[in-house]
Amino acid sequence: MNYSNQMMNQAQEYFGRPAIMESADVRSQFLGKVYALLGTGLVLAGGACVATLNSKPLLGAVMGLMQNPLFYILAIVGLTFGVQAVARIPVLNVVGYGVFTLFFGAITAPLVMMAVMATGSGDVVVQALGLTAILFVGLSAWALTTKEDLSRWGTYLFIGALILFGIGVVGMFTSFNVGLWWSALWVALLAGYVMYDTQMIQRRYAVTDVVPASIALFTDFIVMFWHILRLLSRR
């Protein structure tokens, strides 16, 4: 038994029959629902970002949270684990996903504001969003059509994320400047995550797991956007 088959068997044992074991039509419907929910989440996040930028009290609250590294990290980590914990509970999963996307949209607002201030134009936001979308769609298309097995990427991607996250935490609590190289590495890592998660949502999740799959892809997209925006605003 190879690693990929072993992984699918484990997924079936814990999460139910993986989508890849269903017919092509069923898989297609599943992916359609996942990307529709992903799109809804991105629209909600965009709306929350715009609303935050246009509300001084809300923007002030978000910036206050970001200026307190400990609470900022706890809020992101806690909400991420929380939404994943309810991802398979009907109704709660949809509510949790909505809160999750709105929160991430709100904390994107200060990043957008700083990018506009740094460049003197909102064009950088459009460029970052467009580049993120192009990368995401291209990488996803490749992952859905390639015969390459990406199952083994998970461990290496997780280790890479822990290292970069740790460097970021050190930078938040000390005078250490992470620099643009840190964001460049994040973009490269997230490119790997987009390909890995896109392939794994068929091998790991059942066709009923639309919300868990959407959470994974939403997180990849929004965090990639943050770092591409940071890179473009500091050219």
PDB file of C-alpha atoms in Angstrom:
ATOM      1  CA  MET A   1       0.000   0.000   0.000  1.00  0.00           C
ATOM      2  CA  ASN A   2       1.510   3.361  -1.005  1.00  0.00           C
ATOM      3  CA  TYR A   3       1.428   6.510   1.090  1.00  0.00           C
ATOM      4  CA  SER A   4      -1.455   8.094  -0.851  1.00  0.00           C
ATOM      5  CA  ASN A   5      -3.717   5.044  -0.510  1.00  0.00           C
ATOM      6  CA  GLN A   6      -2.881   4.754   3.169  1.00  0.00           C
ATOM      7  CA  MET A   7      -3.809   8.401   3.675  1.00  0.00           C
ATOM      8  CA  MET A   8      -7.155   7.949   1.892  1.00  0.00           C
ATOM      9  CA  ASN A   9      -7.944   4.894   4.003  1.00  0.00           C
ATOM     10  CA  GLN A  10      -7.230   6.863   7.160  1.00  0.00           C
ATOM     11  CA  ALA A  11      -9.397   9.721   5.900  1.00  0.00           C
ATOM     12  CA  GLN A  12     -12.241   7.291   5.230  1.00  0.00           C
ATOM     13  CA  GLU A  13     -11.890   5.817   8.707  1.00  0.00           C
ATOM     14  CA  TYR A  14     -12.085   9.191  10.487  1.00  0.00           C
ATOM     15  CA  PHE A  15     -14.021  11.473   8.143  1.00  0.00           C
ATOM     16  CA  GLY A  16     -16.029   9.189   5.894  1.00  0.00           C
ATOM     17  CA  ARG A  17     -15.685   8.211   2.262  1.00  0.00           C
ATOM     18  CA  PRO A  18     -13.232  10.645   0.540  1.00  0.00           C
ATOM     19  CA  ALA A  19     -14.571  12.616  -2.394  1.00  0.00           C
ATOM     20  CA  ILE A  20     -12.007  11.082  -4.759  1.00  0.00           C
ATOM     21  CA  MET A  21     -13.719   7.708  -4.337  1.00  0.00           C
ATOM     22  CA  GLU A  22     -17.004   9.123  -5.643  1.00  0.00           C
ATOM     23  CA  SER A  23     -18.050   9.418  -9.268  1.00  0.00           C
ATOM     24  CA  ALA A  24     -16.759  12.272 -11.422  1.00  0.00           C
ATOM     25  CA  ASP A  25     -20.153  14.002 -11.315  1.00  0.00           C
ATOM     26  CA  VAL A  26     -20.355  13.837  -7.534  1.00  0.00           C
ATOM     27  CA  ARG A  27     -16.803  15.163  -7.183  1.00  0.00           C
ATOM     28  CA  SER A  28     -17.582  17.969  -9.599  1.00  0.00           C
ATOM     29  CA  GLN A  29     -20.648  18.987  -7.594  1.00  0.00           C
ATOM     30  CA  PHE A  30     -18.614  18.860  -4.384  1.00  0.00           C
ATOM     31  CA  LEU A  31     -15.866  21.086  -5.803  1.00  0.00           C
ATOM     32  CA  GLY A  32     -18.482  23.478  -7.167  1.00  0.00           C
ATOM     33  CA  LYS A  33     -19.984  23.877  -3.687  1.00  0.00           C
ATOM     34  CA  VAL A  34     -16.539  24.328  -2.124  1.00  0.00           C
ATOM     35  CA  TYR A  35     -15.515  27.088  -4.526  1.00  0.00           C
ATOM     36  CA  ALA A  36     -18.914  28.756  -4.273  1.00  0.00           C
ATOM     37  CA  LEU A  37     -18.565  28.881  -0.477  1.00  0.00           C
ATOM     38  CA  LEU A  38     -14.977  30.054  -0.842  1.00  0.00           C
ATOM     39  CA  GLY A  39     -16.165  32.880  -3.092  1.00  0.00           C
ATOM     40  CA  THR A  40     -18.877  33.795  -0.583  1.00  0.00           C
ATOM     41  CA  GLY A  41     -16.274  33.895   2.172  1.00  0.00           C
ATOM     42  CA  LEU A  42     -14.015  36.175   0.147  1.00  0.00           C
ATOM     43  CA  VAL A  43     -16.931  38.525  -0.571  1.00  0.00           C
ATOM     44  CA  LEU A  44     -17.767  38.637   3.149  1.00  0.00           C
ATOM     45  CA  ALA A  45     -14.119  39.297   3.984  1.00  0.00           C
ATOM     46  CA  GLY A  46     -13.962  42.073   1.400  1.00  0.00           C
ATOM     47  CA  GLY A  47     -17.129  43.621   2.788  1.00  0.00           C
ATOM     48  CA  ALA A  48     -15.768  43.449   6.339  1.00  0.00           C
ATOM     49  CA  CYS A  49     -12.519  45.058   5.188  1.00  0.00           C
ATOM     50  CA  VAL A  50     -14.327  47.964   3.501  1.00  0.00           C
ATOM     51  CA  ALA A  51     -16.688  48.396   6.461  1.00  0.00           C
ATOM     52  CA  THR A  52     -13.747  48.498   8.872  1.00  0.00           C
ATOM     53  CA  LEU A  53     -11.910  51.073   6.775  1.00  0.00           C
ATOM     54  CA  ASN A  54     -15.014  53.281   6.780  1.00  0.00           C
ATOM     55  CA  SER A  55     -15.638  53.024  10.511  1.00  0.00           C
ATOM     56  CA  LYS A  56     -13.193  54.861  12.796  1.00  0.00           C
ATOM     57  CA  PRO A  57     -14.328  53.015  15.960  1.00  0.00           C
ATOM     58  CA  LEU A  58     -14.072  49.614  14.279  1.00  0.00           C
ATOM     59  CA  LEU A  59     -10.743  50.420  12.636  1.00  0.00           C
ATOM     60  CA  GLY A  60      -9.425  51.705  15.941  1.00  0.00           C
ATOM     61  CA  ALA A  61     -10.493  48.516  17.698  1.00  0.00           C
ATOM     62  CA  VAL A  62      -8.808  46.328  15.096  1.00  0.00           C
ATOM     63  CA  MET A  63      -5.610  48.368  15.165  1.00  0.00           C
ATOM     64  CA  GLY A  64      -5.647  48.258  18.950  1.00  0.00           C
ATOM     65  CA  LEU A  65      -5.853  44.477  18.792  1.00  0.00           C
ATOM     66  CA  MET A  66      -2.966  44.330  16.319  1.00  0.00           C
ATOM     67  CA  GLN A  67      -0.835  46.520  18.569  1.00  0.00           C
ATOM     68  CA  ASN A  68      -1.148  43.920  21.314  1.00  0.00           C
ATOM     69  CA  PRO A  69       0.783  40.968  19.824  1.00  0.00           C
ATOM     70  CA  LEU A  70      -0.283  38.423  22.431  1.00  0.00           C
ATOM     71  CA  PHE A  71      -4.021  39.045  22.102  1.00  0.00           C
ATOM     72  CA  TYR A  72      -3.716  39.377  18.326  1.00  0.00           C
ATOM     73  CA  ILE A  73      -2.065  35.965  18.004  1.00  0.00           C
ATOM     74  CA  LEU A  74      -4.485  34.383  20.480  1.00  0.00           C
ATOM     75  CA  ALA A  75      -7.458  35.807  18.554  1.00  0.00           C
ATOM     76  CA  ILE A  76      -6.266  34.421  15.218  1.00  0.00           C
ATOM     77  CA  VAL A  77      -5.200  31.030  16.565  1.00  0.00           C
ATOM     78  CA  GLY A  78      -8.253  30.679  18.802  1.00  0.00           C
ATOM     79  CA  LEU A  79     -10.734  31.546  16.042  1.00  0.00           C
ATOM     80  CA  THR A  80      -8.952  29.260  13.574  1.00  0.00           C
ATOM     81  CA  PHE A  81      -9.109  26.294  15.925  1.00  0.00           C
ATOM     82  CA  GLY A  82     -12.660  27.202  16.915  1.00  0.00           C
ATOM     83  CA  VAL A  83     -14.027  27.258  13.365  1.00  0.00           C
ATOM     84  CA  GLN A  84     -12.286  23.979  12.600  1.00  0.00           C
ATOM     85  CA  ALA A  85     -13.794  22.422  15.733  1.00  0.00           C
ATOM     86  CA  VAL A  86     -17.351  23.148  14.543  1.00  0.00           C
ATOM     87  CA  ALA A  87     -16.643  22.648  10.828  1.00  0.00           C
ATOM     88  CA  ARG A  88     -18.692  19.430  10.661  1.00  0.00           C
ATOM     89  CA  ILE A  89     -21.565  20.508  12.923  1.00  0.00           C
ATOM     90  CA  PRO A  90     -24.602  21.603  10.863  1.00  0.00           C
ATOM     91  CA  VAL A  91     -25.599  25.270  11.165  1.00  0.00           C
ATOM     92  CA  LEU A  92     -22.738  26.001  13.580  1.00  0.00           C
ATOM     93  CA  ASN A  93     -20.248  25.356  10.785  1.00  0.00           C
ATOM     94  CA  VAL A  94     -21.853  27.935   8.496  1.00  0.00           C
ATOM     95  CA  VAL A  95     -22.109  30.495  11.302  1.00  0.00           C
ATOM     96  CA  GLY A  96     -18.518  29.801  12.327  1.00  0.00           C
ATOM     97  CA  TYR A  97     -17.305  30.161   8.750  1.00  0.00           C
ATOM     98  CA  GLY A  98     -19.115  33.474   8.426  1.00  0.00           C
ATOM     99  CA  VAL A  99     -17.575  34.831  11.640  1.00  0.00           C
ATOM    100  CA  PHE A 100     -14.169  33.506  10.575  1.00  0.00           C
ATOM    101  CA  THR A 101     -14.250  35.262   7.196  1.00  0.00           C
ATOM    102  CA  LEU A 102     -15.601  38.519   8.643  1.00  0.00           C
ATOM    103  CA  PHE A 103     -12.862  38.588  11.276  1.00  0.00           C
ATOM    104  CA  PHE A 104     -10.108  37.975   8.744  1.00  0.00           C
ATOM    105  CA  GLY A 105     -11.581  40.663   6.529  1.00  0.00           C
ATOM    106  CA  ALA A 106     -11.587  43.121   9.425  1.00  0.00           C
ATOM    107  CA  ILE A 107      -7.933  42.489  10.344  1.00  0.00           C
ATOM    108  CA  THR A 108      -7.010  42.920   6.667  1.00  0.00           C
ATOM    109  CA  ALA A 109      -8.210  46.543   6.774  1.00  0.00           C
ATOM    110  CA  PRO A 110      -5.146  48.015   8.568  1.00  0.00           C
ATOM    111  CA  LEU A 111      -2.860  46.185   6.134  1.00  0.00           C
ATOM    112  CA  VAL A 112      -4.746  47.712   3.214  1.00  0.00           C
ATOM    113  CA  MET A 113      -4.641  51.154   4.804  1.00  0.00           C
ATOM    114  CA  MET A 114      -0.886  50.957   5.386  1.00  0.00           C
ATOM    115  CA  ALA A 115      -0.279  49.745   1.829  1.00  0.00           C
ATOM    116  CA  VAL A 116      -2.262  52.661   0.404  1.00  0.00           C
ATOM    117  CA  MET A 117      -0.412  55.102   2.638  1.00  0.00           C
ATOM    118  CA  ALA A 118       2.958  53.641   1.630  1.00  0.00           C
ATOM    119  CA  THR A 119       2.277  53.859  -2.105  1.00  0.00           C
ATOM    120  CA  GLY A 120      -0.100  56.811  -2.224  1.00  0.00           C
ATOM    121  CA  SER A 121      -2.598  54.845  -4.284  1.00  0.00           C
ATOM    122  CA  GLY A 122      -5.194  52.102  -3.966  1.00  0.00           C
ATOM    123  CA  ASP A 123      -3.828  50.513  -7.135  1.00  0.00           C
ATOM    124  CA  VAL A 124      -1.484  48.372  -5.051  1.00  0.00           C
ATOM    125  CA  VAL A 125      -4.475  46.664  -3.426  1.00  0.00           C
ATOM    126  CA  VAL A 126      -6.022  45.852  -6.797  1.00  0.00           C
ATOM    127  CA  GLN A 127      -2.669  44.572  -8.052  1.00  0.00           C
ATOM    128  CA  ALA A 128      -2.158  42.391  -4.981  1.00  0.00           C
ATOM    129  CA  LEU A 129      -5.684  40.990  -5.194  1.00  0.00           C
ATOM    130  CA  GLY A 130      -5.315  40.285  -8.910  1.00  0.00           C
ATOM    131  CA  LEU A 131      -1.943  38.610  -8.503  1.00  0.00           C
ATOM    132  CA  THR A 132      -3.246  36.500  -5.619  1.00  0.00           C
ATOM    133  CA  ALA A 133      -6.260  35.417  -7.676  1.00  0.00           C
ATOM    134  CA  ILE A 134      -4.107  34.531 -10.697  1.00  0.00           C
ATOM    135  CA  LEU A 135      -1.704  32.480  -8.584  1.00  0.00           C
ATOM    136  CA  PHE A 136      -4.515  30.785  -6.688  1.00  0.00           C
ATOM    137  CA  VAL A 137      -6.488  29.826  -9.791  1.00  0.00           C
ATOM    138  CA  GLY A 138      -3.414  28.671 -11.696  1.00  0.00           C
ATOM    139  CA  LEU A 139      -2.033  26.579  -8.849  1.00  0.00           C
ATOM    140  CA  SER A 140      -5.457  25.110  -8.083  1.00  0.00           C
ATOM    141  CA  ALA A 141      -6.006  24.161 -11.722  1.00  0.00           C
ATOM    142  CA  TRP A 142      -2.636  22.410 -11.810  1.00  0.00           C
ATOM    143  CA  ALA A 143      -3.329  20.558  -8.553  1.00  0.00           C
ATOM    144  CA  LEU A 144      -6.721  19.365  -9.812  1.00  0.00           C
ATOM    145  CA  THR A 145      -5.366  18.057 -13.110  1.00  0.00           C
ATOM    146  CA  THR A 146      -1.878  16.757 -12.309  1.00  0.00           C
ATOM    147  CA  LYS A 147      -1.181  13.088 -11.732  1.00  0.00           C
ATOM    148  CA  GLU A 148       1.542  14.073  -9.261  1.00  0.00           C
ATOM    149  CA  ASP A 149       0.792  12.868  -5.735  1.00  0.00           C
ATOM    150  CA  LEU A 150       1.214  15.751  -3.286  1.00  0.00           C
ATOM    151  CA  SER A 151       0.336  13.751  -0.173  1.00  0.00           C
ATOM    152  CA  ARG A 152       3.844  13.911   1.268  1.00  0.00           C
ATOM    153  CA  TRP A 153       3.992  17.695   1.090  1.00  0.00           C
ATOM    154  CA  GLY A 154       1.887  18.134   4.220  1.00  0.00           C
ATOM    155  CA  THR A 155       4.611  17.505   6.787  1.00  0.00           C
ATOM    156  CA  TYR A 156       7.132  19.788   5.092  1.00  0.00           C
ATOM    157  CA  LEU A 157       4.597  22.567   4.609  1.00  0.00           C
ATOM    158  CA  PHE A 158       3.545  22.373   8.246  1.00  0.00           C
ATOM    159  CA  ILE A 159       7.143  22.573   9.446  1.00  0.00           C
ATOM    160  CA  GLY A 160       7.776  25.525   7.135  1.00  0.00           C
ATOM    161  CA  ALA A 161       4.677  27.306   8.444  1.00  0.00           C
ATOM    162  CA  LEU A 162       5.750  26.755  12.060  1.00  0.00           C
ATOM    163  CA  ILE A 163       9.203  28.185  11.340  1.00  0.00           C
ATOM    164  CA  LEU A 164       7.893  31.277   9.548  1.00  0.00           C
ATOM    165  CA  PHE A 165       5.186  31.795  12.166  1.00  0.00           C
ATOM    166  CA  GLY A 166       7.801  31.544  14.893  1.00  0.00           C
ATOM    167  CA  ILE A 167      10.003  34.104  13.150  1.00  0.00           C
ATOM    168  CA  GLY A 168       7.024  36.424  12.881  1.00  0.00           C
ATOM    169  CA  VAL A 169       6.209  36.040  16.573  1.00  0.00           C
ATOM    170  CA  VAL A 170       9.825  36.871  17.477  1.00  0.00           C
ATOM    171  CA  GLY A 171       9.586  39.954  15.275  1.00  0.00           C
ATOM    172  CA  MET A 172       6.363  41.073  16.992  1.00  0.00           C
ATOM    173  CA  PHE A 173       7.803  40.811  20.501  1.00  0.00           C
ATOM    174  CA  THR A 174      11.324  42.098  19.767  1.00  0.00           C
ATOM    175  CA  SER A 175      13.068  44.682  17.618  1.00  0.00           C
ATOM    176  CA  PHE A 176      13.975  42.014  15.054  1.00  0.00           C
ATOM    177  CA  ASN A 177      12.912  43.139  11.568  1.00  0.00           C
ATOM    178  CA  VAL A 178      11.618  40.178   9.562  1.00  0.00           C
ATOM    179  CA  GLY A 179      12.069  42.040   6.262  1.00  0.00           C
ATOM    180  CA  LEU A 180      10.501  41.408   2.884  1.00  0.00           C
ATOM    181  CA  TRP A 181      12.254  38.049   2.578  1.00  0.00           C
ATOM    182  CA  TRP A 182       9.852  36.757   5.255  1.00  0.00           C
ATOM    183  CA  SER A 183       6.804  37.650   3.166  1.00  0.00           C
ATOM    184  CA  ALA A 184       8.448  36.240   0.028  1.00  0.00           C
ATOM    185  CA  LEU A 185       8.956  32.925   1.812  1.00  0.00           C
ATOM    186  CA  TRP A 186       5.353  32.990   3.003  1.00  0.00           C
ATOM    187  CA  VAL A 187       4.118  33.463  -0.574  1.00  0.00           C
ATOM    188  CA  ALA A 188       6.225  30.500  -1.726  1.00  0.00           C
ATOM    189  CA  LEU A 189       4.982  28.373   1.187  1.00  0.00           C
ATOM    190  CA  LEU A 190       1.364  29.307   0.570  1.00  0.00           C
ATOM    191  CA  ALA A 191       1.723  28.465  -3.111  1.00  0.00           C
ATOM    192  CA  GLY A 192       2.627  24.983  -1.916  1.00  0.00           C
ATOM    193  CA  TYR A 193      -0.325  24.967   0.468  1.00  0.00           C
ATOM    194  CA  VAL A 194      -2.754  25.965  -2.298  1.00  0.00           C
ATOM    195  CA  MET A 195      -1.646  23.010  -4.412  1.00  0.00           C
ATOM    196  CA  TYR A 196      -1.580  20.626  -1.468  1.00  0.00           C
ATOM    197  CA  ASP A 197      -4.945  21.661   0.021  1.00  0.00           C
ATOM    198  CA  THR A 198      -6.623  21.693  -3.400  1.00  0.00           C
ATOM    199  CA  GLN A 199      -5.608  18.097  -3.978  1.00  0.00           C
ATOM    200  CA  MET A 200      -6.217  16.995  -0.394  1.00  0.00           C
ATOM    201  CA  ILE A 201      -9.804  18.258  -0.213  1.00  0.00           C
ATOM    202  CA  GLN A 202     -10.671  15.401  -2.551  1.00  0.00           C
ATOM    203  CA  ARG A 203      -8.522  12.812  -0.797  1.00  0.00           C
ATOM    204  CA  ARG A 204      -9.223  13.807   2.795  1.00  0.00           C
ATOM    205  CA  TYR A 205     -12.772  15.141   2.888  1.00  0.00           C
ATOM    206  CA  ALA A 206     -16.121  13.552   2.184  1.00  0.00           C
ATOM    207  CA  VAL A 207     -18.472  15.291  -0.239  1.00  0.00           C
ATOM    208  CA  THR A 208     -20.435  16.589   2.755  1.00  0.00           C
ATOM    209  CA  ASP A 209     -17.357  18.404   4.094  1.00  0.00           C
ATOM    210  CA  VAL A 210     -17.869  21.566   2.077  1.00  0.00           C
ATOM    211  CA  VAL A 211     -17.203  23.920   4.994  1.00  0.00           C
ATOM    212  CA  PRO A 212     -13.917  22.314   6.193  1.00  0.00           C
ATOM    213  CA  ALA A 213     -12.568  22.341   2.637  1.00  0.00           C
ATOM    214  CA  SER A 214     -13.599  25.979   2.160  1.00  0.00           C
ATOM    215  CA  ILE A 215     -11.895  27.009   5.402  1.00  0.00           C
ATOM    216  CA  ALA A 216      -8.580  25.551   4.215  1.00  0.00           C
ATOM    217  CA  LEU A 217      -8.714  27.283   0.835  1.00  0.00           C
ATOM    218  CA  PHE A 218      -9.952  30.596   2.278  1.00  0.00           C
ATOM    219  CA  THR A 219      -7.047  30.673   4.727  1.00  0.00           C
ATOM    220  CA  ASP A 220      -4.551  29.992   1.926  1.00  0.00           C
ATOM    221  CA  PHE A 221      -5.989  32.805  -0.211  1.00  0.00           C
ATOM    222  CA  ILE A 222      -6.282  35.514   2.446  1.00  0.00           C
ATOM    223  CA  VAL A 223      -2.852  34.953   3.995  1.00  0.00           C
ATOM    224  CA  MET A 224      -1.223  34.852   0.544  1.00  0.00           C
ATOM    225  CA  PHE A 225      -2.956  38.155  -0.240  1.00  0.00           C
ATOM    226  CA  TRP A 226      -1.544  39.713   2.956  1.00  0.00           C
ATOM    227  CA  HIS A 227       2.017  38.889   2.022  1.00  0.00           C
ATOM    228  CA  ILE A 228       1.735  39.782  -1.652  1.00  0.00           C
ATOM    229  CA  LEU A 229       0.251  43.132  -0.587  1.00  0.00           C
ATOM    230  CA  ARG A 230       3.166  43.647   1.795  1.00  0.00           C
ATOM    231  CA  LEU A 231       5.681  42.885  -0.951  1.00  0.00           C
ATOM    232  CA  LEU A 232       4.056  45.159  -3.517  1.00  0.00           C
ATOM    233  CA  SER A 233       3.609  48.057  -1.102  1.00  0.00           C
ATOM    234  CA  ARG A 234       7.328  48.053  -0.240  1.00  0.00           C
ATOM    235  CA  ARG A 235       8.818  47.757  -3.702  1.00  0.00           C
TER     236      ARG A 235
END
